[in-house]
Coordinates of C-alpha atoms and ligand atoms in Angstrom, one line a residue:
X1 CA -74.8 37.8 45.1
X2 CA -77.0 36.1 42.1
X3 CA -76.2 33.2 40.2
X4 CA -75.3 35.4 37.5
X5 CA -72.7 37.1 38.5
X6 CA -68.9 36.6 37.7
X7 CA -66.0 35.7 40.1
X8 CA -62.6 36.6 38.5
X9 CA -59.9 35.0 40.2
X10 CA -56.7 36.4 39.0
X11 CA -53.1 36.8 40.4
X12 CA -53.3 40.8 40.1
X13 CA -56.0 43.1 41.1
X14 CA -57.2 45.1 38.0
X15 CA -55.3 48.2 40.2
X16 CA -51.8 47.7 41.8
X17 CA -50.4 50.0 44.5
X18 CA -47.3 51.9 43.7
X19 CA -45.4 53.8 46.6
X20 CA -43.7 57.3 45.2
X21 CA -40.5 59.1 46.7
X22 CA -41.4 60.0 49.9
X23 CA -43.8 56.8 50.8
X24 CA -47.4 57.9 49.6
X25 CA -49.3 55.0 48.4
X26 CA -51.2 55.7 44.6
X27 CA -53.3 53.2 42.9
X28 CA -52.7 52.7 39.3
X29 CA -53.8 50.0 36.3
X30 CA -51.4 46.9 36.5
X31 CA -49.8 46.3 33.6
X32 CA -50.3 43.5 31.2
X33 CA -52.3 41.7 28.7
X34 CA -54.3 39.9 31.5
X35 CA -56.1 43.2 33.4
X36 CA -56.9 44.8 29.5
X37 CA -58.9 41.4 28.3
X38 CA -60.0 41.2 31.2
X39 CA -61.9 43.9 32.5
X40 CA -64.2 44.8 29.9
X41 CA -65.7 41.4 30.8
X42 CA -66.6 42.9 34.1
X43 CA -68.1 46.2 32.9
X44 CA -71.6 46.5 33.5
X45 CA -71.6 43.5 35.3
X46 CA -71.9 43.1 39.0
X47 CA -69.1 39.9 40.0
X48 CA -65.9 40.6 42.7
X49 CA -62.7 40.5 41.1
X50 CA -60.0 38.5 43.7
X51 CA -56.6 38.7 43.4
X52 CA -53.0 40.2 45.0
X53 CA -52.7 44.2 45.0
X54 CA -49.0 43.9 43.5
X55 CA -47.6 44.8 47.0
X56 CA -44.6 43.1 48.8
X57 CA -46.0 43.0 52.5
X58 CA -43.4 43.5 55.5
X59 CA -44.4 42.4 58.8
X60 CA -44.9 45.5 60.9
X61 CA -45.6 47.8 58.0
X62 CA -48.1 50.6 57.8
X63 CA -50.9 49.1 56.1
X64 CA -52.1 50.6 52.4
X65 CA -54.8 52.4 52.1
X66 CA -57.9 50.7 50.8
X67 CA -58.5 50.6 47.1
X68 CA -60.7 53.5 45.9
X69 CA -64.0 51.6 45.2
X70 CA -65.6 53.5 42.3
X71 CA -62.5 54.4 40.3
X72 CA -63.0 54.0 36.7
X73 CA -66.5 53.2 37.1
X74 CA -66.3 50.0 38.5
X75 CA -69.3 48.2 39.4
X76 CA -67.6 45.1 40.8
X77 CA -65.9 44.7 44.1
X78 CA -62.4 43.7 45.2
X79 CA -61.3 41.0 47.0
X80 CA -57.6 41.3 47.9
X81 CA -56.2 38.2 48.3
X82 CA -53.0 39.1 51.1
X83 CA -49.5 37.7 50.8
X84 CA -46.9 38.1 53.0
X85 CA -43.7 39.2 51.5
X86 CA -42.0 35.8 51.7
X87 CA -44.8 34.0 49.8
X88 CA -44.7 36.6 46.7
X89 CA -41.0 36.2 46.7
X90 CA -41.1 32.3 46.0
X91 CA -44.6 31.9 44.9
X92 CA -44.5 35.1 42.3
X93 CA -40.9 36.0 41.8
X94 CA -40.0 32.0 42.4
X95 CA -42.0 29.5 41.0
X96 CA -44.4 31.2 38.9
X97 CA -42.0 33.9 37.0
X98 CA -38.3 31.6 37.2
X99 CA -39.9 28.5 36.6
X100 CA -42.7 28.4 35.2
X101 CA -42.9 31.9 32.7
X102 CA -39.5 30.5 31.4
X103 CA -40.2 26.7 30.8
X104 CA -44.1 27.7 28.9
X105 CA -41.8 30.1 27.0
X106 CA -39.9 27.9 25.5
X107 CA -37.2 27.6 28.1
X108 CA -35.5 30.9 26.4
X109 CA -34.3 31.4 29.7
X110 CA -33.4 28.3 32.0
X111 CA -36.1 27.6 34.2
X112 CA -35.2 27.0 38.0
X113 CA -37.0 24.6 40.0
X114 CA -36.9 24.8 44.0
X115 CA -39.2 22.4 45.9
X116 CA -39.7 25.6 48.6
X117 CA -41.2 27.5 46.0
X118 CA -43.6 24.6 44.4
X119 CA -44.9 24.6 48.1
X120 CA -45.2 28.3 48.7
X121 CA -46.8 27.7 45.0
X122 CA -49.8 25.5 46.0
X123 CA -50.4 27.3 49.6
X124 CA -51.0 30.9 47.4
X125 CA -53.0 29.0 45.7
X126 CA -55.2 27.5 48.3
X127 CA -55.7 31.2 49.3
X128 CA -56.9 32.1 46.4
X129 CA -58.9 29.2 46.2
X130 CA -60.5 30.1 49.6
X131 CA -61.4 33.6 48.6
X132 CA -62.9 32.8 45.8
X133 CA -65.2 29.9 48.0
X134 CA -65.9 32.2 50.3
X135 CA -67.1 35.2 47.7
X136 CA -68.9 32.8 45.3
X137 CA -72.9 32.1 45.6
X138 CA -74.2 28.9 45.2
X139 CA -74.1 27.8 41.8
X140 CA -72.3 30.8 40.6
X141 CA -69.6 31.0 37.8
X142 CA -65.9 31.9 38.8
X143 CA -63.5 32.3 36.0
X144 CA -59.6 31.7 37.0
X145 CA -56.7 33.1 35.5
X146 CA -53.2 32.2 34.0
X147 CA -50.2 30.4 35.0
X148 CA -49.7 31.6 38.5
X149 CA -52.8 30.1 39.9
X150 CA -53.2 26.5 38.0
X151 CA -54.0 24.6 41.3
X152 CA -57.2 26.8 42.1
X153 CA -59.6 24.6 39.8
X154 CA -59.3 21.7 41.3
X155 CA -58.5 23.2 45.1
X156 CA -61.5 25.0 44.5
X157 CA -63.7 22.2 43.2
X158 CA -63.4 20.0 45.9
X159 CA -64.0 23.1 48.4
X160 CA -67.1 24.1 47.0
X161 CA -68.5 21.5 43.8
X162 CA -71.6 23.4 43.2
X163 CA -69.7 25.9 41.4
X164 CA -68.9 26.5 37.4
X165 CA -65.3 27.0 37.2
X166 CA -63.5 28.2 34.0
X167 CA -59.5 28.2 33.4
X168 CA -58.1 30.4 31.0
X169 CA -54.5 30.3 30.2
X170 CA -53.0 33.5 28.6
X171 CA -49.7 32.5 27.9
X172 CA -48.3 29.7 25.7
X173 CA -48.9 26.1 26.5
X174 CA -45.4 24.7 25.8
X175 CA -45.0 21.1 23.6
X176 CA -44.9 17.8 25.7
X177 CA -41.4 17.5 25.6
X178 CA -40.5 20.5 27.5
X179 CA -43.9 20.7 29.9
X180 CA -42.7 17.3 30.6
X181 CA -39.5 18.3 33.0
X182 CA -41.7 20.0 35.4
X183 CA -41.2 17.8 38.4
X184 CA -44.7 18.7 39.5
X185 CA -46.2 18.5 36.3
X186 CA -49.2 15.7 37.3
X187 CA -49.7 18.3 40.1
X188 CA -50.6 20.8 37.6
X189 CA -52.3 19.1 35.0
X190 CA -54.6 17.7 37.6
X191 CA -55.2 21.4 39.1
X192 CA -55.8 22.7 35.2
X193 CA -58.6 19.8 35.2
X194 CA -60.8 20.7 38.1
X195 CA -62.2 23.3 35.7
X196 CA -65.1 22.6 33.4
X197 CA -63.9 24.8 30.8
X198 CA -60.1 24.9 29.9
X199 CA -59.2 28.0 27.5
X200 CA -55.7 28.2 25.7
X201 CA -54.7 31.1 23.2
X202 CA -54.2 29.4 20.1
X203 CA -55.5 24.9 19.1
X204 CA -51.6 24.4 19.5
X205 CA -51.7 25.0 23.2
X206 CA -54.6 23.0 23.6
X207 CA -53.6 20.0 21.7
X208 CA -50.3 20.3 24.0
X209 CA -52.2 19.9 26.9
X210 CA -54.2 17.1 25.9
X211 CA -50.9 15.3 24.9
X212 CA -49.7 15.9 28.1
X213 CA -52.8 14.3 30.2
X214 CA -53.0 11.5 28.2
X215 CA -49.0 11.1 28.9
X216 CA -49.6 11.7 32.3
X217 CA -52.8 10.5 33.7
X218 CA -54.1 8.2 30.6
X219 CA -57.0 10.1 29.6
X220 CA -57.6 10.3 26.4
X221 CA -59.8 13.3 25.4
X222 CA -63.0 12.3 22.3
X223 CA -64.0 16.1 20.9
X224 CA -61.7 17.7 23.3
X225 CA -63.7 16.7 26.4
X226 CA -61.8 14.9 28.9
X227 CA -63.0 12.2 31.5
X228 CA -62.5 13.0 34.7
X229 CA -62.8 10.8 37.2
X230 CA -65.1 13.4 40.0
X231 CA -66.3 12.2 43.9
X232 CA -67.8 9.4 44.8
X233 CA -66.9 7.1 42.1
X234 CA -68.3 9.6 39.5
X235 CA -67.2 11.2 36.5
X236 CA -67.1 14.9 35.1
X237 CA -65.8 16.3 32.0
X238 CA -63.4 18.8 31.7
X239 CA -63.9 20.6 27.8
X240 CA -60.8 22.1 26.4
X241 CA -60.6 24.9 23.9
X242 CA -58.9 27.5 22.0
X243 CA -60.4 31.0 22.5
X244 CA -57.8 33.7 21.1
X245 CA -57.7 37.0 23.5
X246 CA -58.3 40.4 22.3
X247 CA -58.5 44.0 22.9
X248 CA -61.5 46.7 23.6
X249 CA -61.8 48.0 19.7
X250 CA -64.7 50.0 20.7
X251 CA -63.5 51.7 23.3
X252 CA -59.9 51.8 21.1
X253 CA -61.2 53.4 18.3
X254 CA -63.7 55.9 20.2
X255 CA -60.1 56.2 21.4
X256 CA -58.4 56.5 18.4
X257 CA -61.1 58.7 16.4
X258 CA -60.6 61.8 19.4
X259 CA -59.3 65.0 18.3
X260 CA -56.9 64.7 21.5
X261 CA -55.3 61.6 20.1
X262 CA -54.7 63.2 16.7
X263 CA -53.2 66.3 18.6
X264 CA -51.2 64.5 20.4
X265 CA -50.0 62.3 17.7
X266 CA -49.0 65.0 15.8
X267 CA -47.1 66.8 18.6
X268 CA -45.1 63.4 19.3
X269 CA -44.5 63.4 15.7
X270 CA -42.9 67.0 15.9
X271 CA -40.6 66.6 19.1
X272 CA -39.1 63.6 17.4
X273 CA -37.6 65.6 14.9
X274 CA -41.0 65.1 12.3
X275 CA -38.7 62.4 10.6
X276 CA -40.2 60.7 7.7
X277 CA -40.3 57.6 9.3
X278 CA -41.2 56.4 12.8
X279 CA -40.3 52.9 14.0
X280 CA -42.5 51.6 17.6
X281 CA -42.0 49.4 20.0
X282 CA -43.9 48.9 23.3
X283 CA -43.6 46.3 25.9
X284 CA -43.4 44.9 29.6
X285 CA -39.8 44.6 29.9
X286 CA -39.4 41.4 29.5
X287 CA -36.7 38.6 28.1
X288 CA -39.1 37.0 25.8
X289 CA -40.4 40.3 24.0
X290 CA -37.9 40.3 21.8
X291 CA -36.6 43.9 22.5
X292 CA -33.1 43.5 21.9
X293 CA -33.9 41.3 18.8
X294 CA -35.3 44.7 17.2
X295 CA -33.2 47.4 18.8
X296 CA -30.0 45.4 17.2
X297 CA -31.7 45.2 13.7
X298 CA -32.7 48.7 13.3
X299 CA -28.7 49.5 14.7
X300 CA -27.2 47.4 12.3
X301 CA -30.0 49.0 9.1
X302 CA -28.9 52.8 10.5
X303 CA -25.2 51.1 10.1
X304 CA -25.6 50.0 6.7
X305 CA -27.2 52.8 5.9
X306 CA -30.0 51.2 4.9
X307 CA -32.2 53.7 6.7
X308 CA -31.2 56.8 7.0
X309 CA -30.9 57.6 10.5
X310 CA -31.7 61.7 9.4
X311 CA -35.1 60.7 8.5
X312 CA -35.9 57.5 10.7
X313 CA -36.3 57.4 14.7
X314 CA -37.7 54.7 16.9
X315 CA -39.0 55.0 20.2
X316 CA -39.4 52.0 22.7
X317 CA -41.9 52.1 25.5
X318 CA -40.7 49.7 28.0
X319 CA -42.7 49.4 31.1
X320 CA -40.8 47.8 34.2
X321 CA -41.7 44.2 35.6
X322 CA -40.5 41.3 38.1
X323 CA -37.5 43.8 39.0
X324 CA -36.7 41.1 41.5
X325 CA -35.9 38.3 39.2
X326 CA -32.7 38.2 37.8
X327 CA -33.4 37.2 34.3
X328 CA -35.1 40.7 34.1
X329 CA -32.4 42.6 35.7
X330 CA -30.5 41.5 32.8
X331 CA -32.5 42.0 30.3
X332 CA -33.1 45.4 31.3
X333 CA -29.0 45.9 31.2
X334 CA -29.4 44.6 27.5
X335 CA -31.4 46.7 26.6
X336 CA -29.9 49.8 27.9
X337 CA -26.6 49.0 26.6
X338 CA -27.8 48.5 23.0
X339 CA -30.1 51.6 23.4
X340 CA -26.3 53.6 24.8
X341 CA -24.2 52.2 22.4
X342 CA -26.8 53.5 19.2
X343 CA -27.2 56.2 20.6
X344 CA -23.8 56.8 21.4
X345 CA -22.5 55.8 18.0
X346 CA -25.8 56.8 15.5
X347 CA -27.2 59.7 17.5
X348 CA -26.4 63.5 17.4
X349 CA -27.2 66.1 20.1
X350 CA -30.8 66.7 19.8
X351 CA -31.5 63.7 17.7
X352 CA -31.1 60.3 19.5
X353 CA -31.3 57.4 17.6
X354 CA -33.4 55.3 20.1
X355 CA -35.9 57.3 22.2
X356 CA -36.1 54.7 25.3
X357 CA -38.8 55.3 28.0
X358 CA -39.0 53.0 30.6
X359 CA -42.1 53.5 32.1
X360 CA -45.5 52.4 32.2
X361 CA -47.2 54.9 29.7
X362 CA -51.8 55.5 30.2
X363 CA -53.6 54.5 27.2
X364 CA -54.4 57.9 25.9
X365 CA -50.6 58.4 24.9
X366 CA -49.8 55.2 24.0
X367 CA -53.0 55.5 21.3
X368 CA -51.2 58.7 20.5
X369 CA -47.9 56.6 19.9
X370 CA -49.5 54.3 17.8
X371 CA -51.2 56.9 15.8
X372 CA -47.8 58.8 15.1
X373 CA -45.9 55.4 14.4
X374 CA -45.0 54.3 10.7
X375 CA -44.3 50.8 11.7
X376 CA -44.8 48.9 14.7
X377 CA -42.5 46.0 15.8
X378 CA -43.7 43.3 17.7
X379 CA -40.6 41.0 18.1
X380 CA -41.0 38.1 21.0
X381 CA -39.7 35.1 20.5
X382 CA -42.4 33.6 22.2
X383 CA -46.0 34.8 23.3
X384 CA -49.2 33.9 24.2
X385 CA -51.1 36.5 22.4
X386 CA -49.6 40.2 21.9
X387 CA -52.2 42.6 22.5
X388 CA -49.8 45.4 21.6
X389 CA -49.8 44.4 18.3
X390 CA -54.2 44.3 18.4
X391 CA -53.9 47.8 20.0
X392 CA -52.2 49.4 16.9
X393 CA -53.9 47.6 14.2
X394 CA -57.2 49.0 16.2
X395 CA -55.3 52.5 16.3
X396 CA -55.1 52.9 12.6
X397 CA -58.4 54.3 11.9
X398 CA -57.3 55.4 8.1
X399 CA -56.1 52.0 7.3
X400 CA -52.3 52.9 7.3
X401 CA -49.2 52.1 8.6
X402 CA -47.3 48.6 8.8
X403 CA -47.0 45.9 11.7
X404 CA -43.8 43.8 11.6
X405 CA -44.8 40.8 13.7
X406 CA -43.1 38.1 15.0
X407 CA -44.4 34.6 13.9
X408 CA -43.8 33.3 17.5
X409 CA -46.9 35.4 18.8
X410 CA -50.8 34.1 19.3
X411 CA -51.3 37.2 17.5
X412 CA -49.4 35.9 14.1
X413 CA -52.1 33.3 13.4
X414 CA -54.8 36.4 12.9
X415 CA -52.7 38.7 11.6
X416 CA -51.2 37.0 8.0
X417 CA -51.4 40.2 6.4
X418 CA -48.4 41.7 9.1
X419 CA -45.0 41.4 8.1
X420 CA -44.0 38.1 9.7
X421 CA -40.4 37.4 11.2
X422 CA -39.0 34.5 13.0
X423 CA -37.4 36.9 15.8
X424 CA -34.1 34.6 15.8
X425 CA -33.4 35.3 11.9
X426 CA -31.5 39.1 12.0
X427 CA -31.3 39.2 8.6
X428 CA -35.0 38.3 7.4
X429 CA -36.2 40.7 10.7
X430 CA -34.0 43.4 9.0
X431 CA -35.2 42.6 5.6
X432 CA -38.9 42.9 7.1
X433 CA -38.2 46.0 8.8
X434 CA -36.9 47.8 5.1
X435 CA -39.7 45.8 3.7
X436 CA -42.0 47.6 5.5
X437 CA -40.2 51.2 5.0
X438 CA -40.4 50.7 1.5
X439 CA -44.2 49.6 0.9
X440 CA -46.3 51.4 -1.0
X441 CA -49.2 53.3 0.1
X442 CA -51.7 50.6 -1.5
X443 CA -49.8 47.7 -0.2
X444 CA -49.6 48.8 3.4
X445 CA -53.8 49.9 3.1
X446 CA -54.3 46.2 1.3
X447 CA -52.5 44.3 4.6
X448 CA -54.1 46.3 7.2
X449 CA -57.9 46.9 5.9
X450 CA -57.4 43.0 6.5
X451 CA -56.3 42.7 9.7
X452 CA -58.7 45.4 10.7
X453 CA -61.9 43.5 9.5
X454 CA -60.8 40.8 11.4
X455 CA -60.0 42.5 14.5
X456 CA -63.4 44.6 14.4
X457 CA -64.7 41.0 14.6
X458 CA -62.5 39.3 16.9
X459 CA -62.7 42.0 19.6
X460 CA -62.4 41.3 23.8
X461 CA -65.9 41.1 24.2
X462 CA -66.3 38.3 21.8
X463 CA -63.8 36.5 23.5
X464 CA -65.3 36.6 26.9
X465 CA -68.6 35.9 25.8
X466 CA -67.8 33.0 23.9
X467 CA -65.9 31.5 26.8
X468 CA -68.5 32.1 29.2
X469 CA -71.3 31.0 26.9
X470 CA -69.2 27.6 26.4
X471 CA -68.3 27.5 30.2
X472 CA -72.3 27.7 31.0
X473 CA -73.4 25.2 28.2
X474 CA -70.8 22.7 29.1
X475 CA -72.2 22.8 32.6
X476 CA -75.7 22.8 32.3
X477 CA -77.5 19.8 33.2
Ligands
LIG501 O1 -50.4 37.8 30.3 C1 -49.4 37.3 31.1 C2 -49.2 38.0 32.4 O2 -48.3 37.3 33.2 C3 -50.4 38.2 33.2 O3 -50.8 37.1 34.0 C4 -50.1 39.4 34.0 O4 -51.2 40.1 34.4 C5 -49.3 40.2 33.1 O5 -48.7 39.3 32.2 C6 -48.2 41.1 33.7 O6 -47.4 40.4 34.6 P1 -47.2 40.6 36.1 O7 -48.5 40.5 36.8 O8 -46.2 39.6 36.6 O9 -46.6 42.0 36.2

């Protein structure tokens, strides 16, 4: 391995195995934000990507089969990084996704704190942390991912301090106040630090975190570059940054442009009922997405009679995730009941009101989706960046259609031309939503030739580049 390659450490493996009915083990994409930005930074590129292959371990289980090594023309390898069943359940399920997930989104949901799974935290951490020393060259550039692995900077710079390590954080950093609960929140700070390049979504998250160490640990930061005391009496600096994600627009609209995505469009358009308008939402299932926020406004518009529920369907695409933790059991039970009681009360035979598919949908037909949708809502009350909402801006290749967007996203701060919301306002989300119904042909074209020039310029690629560009300049001596 050269100097130039690229170690991704991540939670997830780009791939995550999925068992069917009668126990055969398939490989598909994982979901998420994270594996999308990520991978086009790999393409081309020879680097190993190390992370967890999404599967609950028992002890005395068959083994899964190895990951196919040249699907989707991958030209890096995979190191899988293996957890037993107990560590994903309070490492993953525990710490990271019922304390953590909740507290950086803005404690929507309480988050739970159990010293047992702060532990189980740091030792999956120290094995990611010894992978990625293990597979790195000397002097080589390793790039570490997101809120469940915030020790592995620093665990990983005092294993092996020849390397360039990068941290990038893909959800929301939260303000002081609430970061500050954390019981281990010097702990993670510190970890954060042990990178040489510290990447947030949006200058919010970054100026939270460098409230937070200078609360903390007393180090002030001068241009964003923060002081860190290193081995051996020495110093380092650790530069932090906002680098907003983004999505593959080339690849999108070669996507997008394909006479299979048109077809397909059109033949969505016609099972639903060719209605004159289609309403879209798409999402991990998750409490912070702001699904229910949007299923109850369109219910209470089809109510009012506001839209007219003969010419107006929406479909939400809601792919499963952490079915373990609770808070996502019951968000799924939301959802379904709001999605049961529209349907039940709005819908005639043949013509739901809601089409809900829970299921992780390929790209093709979700490009498809986005083609044949009049107006896309993109409702969280909190997120780091919303590449759902990218993807259907880079989907609408004639300039049409509207994006109702909530202001809570990463994505808001790009994307002025949307229709904002704040998610918790009903009224001004339904208001939006008719808004948007009602536009005319040159006001929707106006907002999203807008957000399309900026997105053709803001794509993933940019992203990556920029951060490793920054993450080898800062370093060089
Ligand atoms: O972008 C946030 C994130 O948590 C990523 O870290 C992750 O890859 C994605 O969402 C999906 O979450 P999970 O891996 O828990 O299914």
């Amino acid at each position: 391995m050269s100097e130039d390659e690229l170690i991704i450490v991540a939670n997830r493996l780009p791939v995550e195995a999925v068992t069917g009915p009668t126990g055969e083990v398939t490989w598909k994409v994982s979901p998420g934000g994270l594996v999308a930005a990520v991978e086009p930074s790999l393409k081309g590129r020879q680097g190993v990507w190390i992370g967890w292959n999404g599967h609950y371990e028992t002890p005395g289980e068959s083994t899964l089969p190895p990951i196919p090594e040249t699907a989707d023309n991958r030209d890096y390898r995979i190191a899988e990084v293996p957890l037993k069943r107990q560590d994903v359940e309070l490492y993953y399920d525990g710490f990271s996704n019922s304390a953590l997930w909740p507290l950086y989104h803005d404690a929507i949901a309480t988050p739970i704190y159990h010293r047992n799974e702060f532990d189980a935290y740091r030792r999956a951490n120290m094995l990611f942390a010894q992978a990625a020393a293990r597979a790195a060259a000397p002097g080589a550039t390793v790039w570490v991912h997101d809120y469940q692995l915030q020790l592995v900077p620093a665990m990983l710079r005092s294993l092996r301090p020849d390397l360039r390590i990068g941290f990038f954080l893909h959800i929301p950093f939260p303000a002081p106040d609430l970061f500050l609960q954390l019981p281990w929140r010097r702990a993670i700070v510190l970890g954060i630090l042990g990178a040489d390049l510290v990447g947030f979504q949006t200058t919010g998250g970054a100026r939270n975190f460098l409230a937070v160490t200078e609360r903390l640990l007393g180090w002030p930061a001068k241009s964003n570059i923060v002081e860190v005391p290193g081995a051996h009496g020495g110093r380092r600096e650790s530069k932090v940054g906002a680098f907003a994600v983004s999505v593959d627009v080339d690849r999108l609209d070669r996507l997008a442009r394909s006479p299979e995505t048109a077809n397909r469009a059109q033949q969505l358009r016609k099972d639903l009922g060719s209605p004159r308008t289609i309403l879209l939402g798409v999402d991990r299932l998750d409490y912070t997405k702001g699904i229910d926020v949007r299923l109850r406004a369109y219910t209470e518009l089809l109510e009012e009679k506001r839209l007219d529920p003969a010419e107006t369907v929406l479909v939400q695409v809601a792919t499963p995730s952490r079915e373990n933790v609770d808070e996502y059991q019951r968000i799924r039970d939301d959802v379904e009941l709001i999605v049961g009681h529209a349907n039940g009360s709005l819908g005639r035979i043949g013509a739901p009101a809601i089409h809900y598919v829970r299921d992780s949908l390929p790209i093709e037909e979700l490009m498809a989706l986005y083609q044949a949708a009049d107006i896309m809502l993109v409702t969280p009350l909190r997120d780091g960046m919303n590449l759902v909402a990218k993807e259907y801006v880079a989907s609408r290749i004639n300039d049409d259609g509207a994006l109702v967007l909530s202001e809570f996203t990463g994505a808001a701060r790009e994307m002025p031309q949307s229709w904002l919301v704040n998610p918790y306002d009903m009224d001004g989300v339904k208001e939006a939503i008719v808004a948007a119904a009602n536009a005319g042909h040159d006001e929707k074209r106006r907002r999203m030739r807008a957000m399309r020039a900026h997105l053709l310029k803001h794509d993933v690629q940019r992203w990556a580049a920029e951060f490793i560009d920054q993450l080898t300049t800062t370093t060089e001596t």
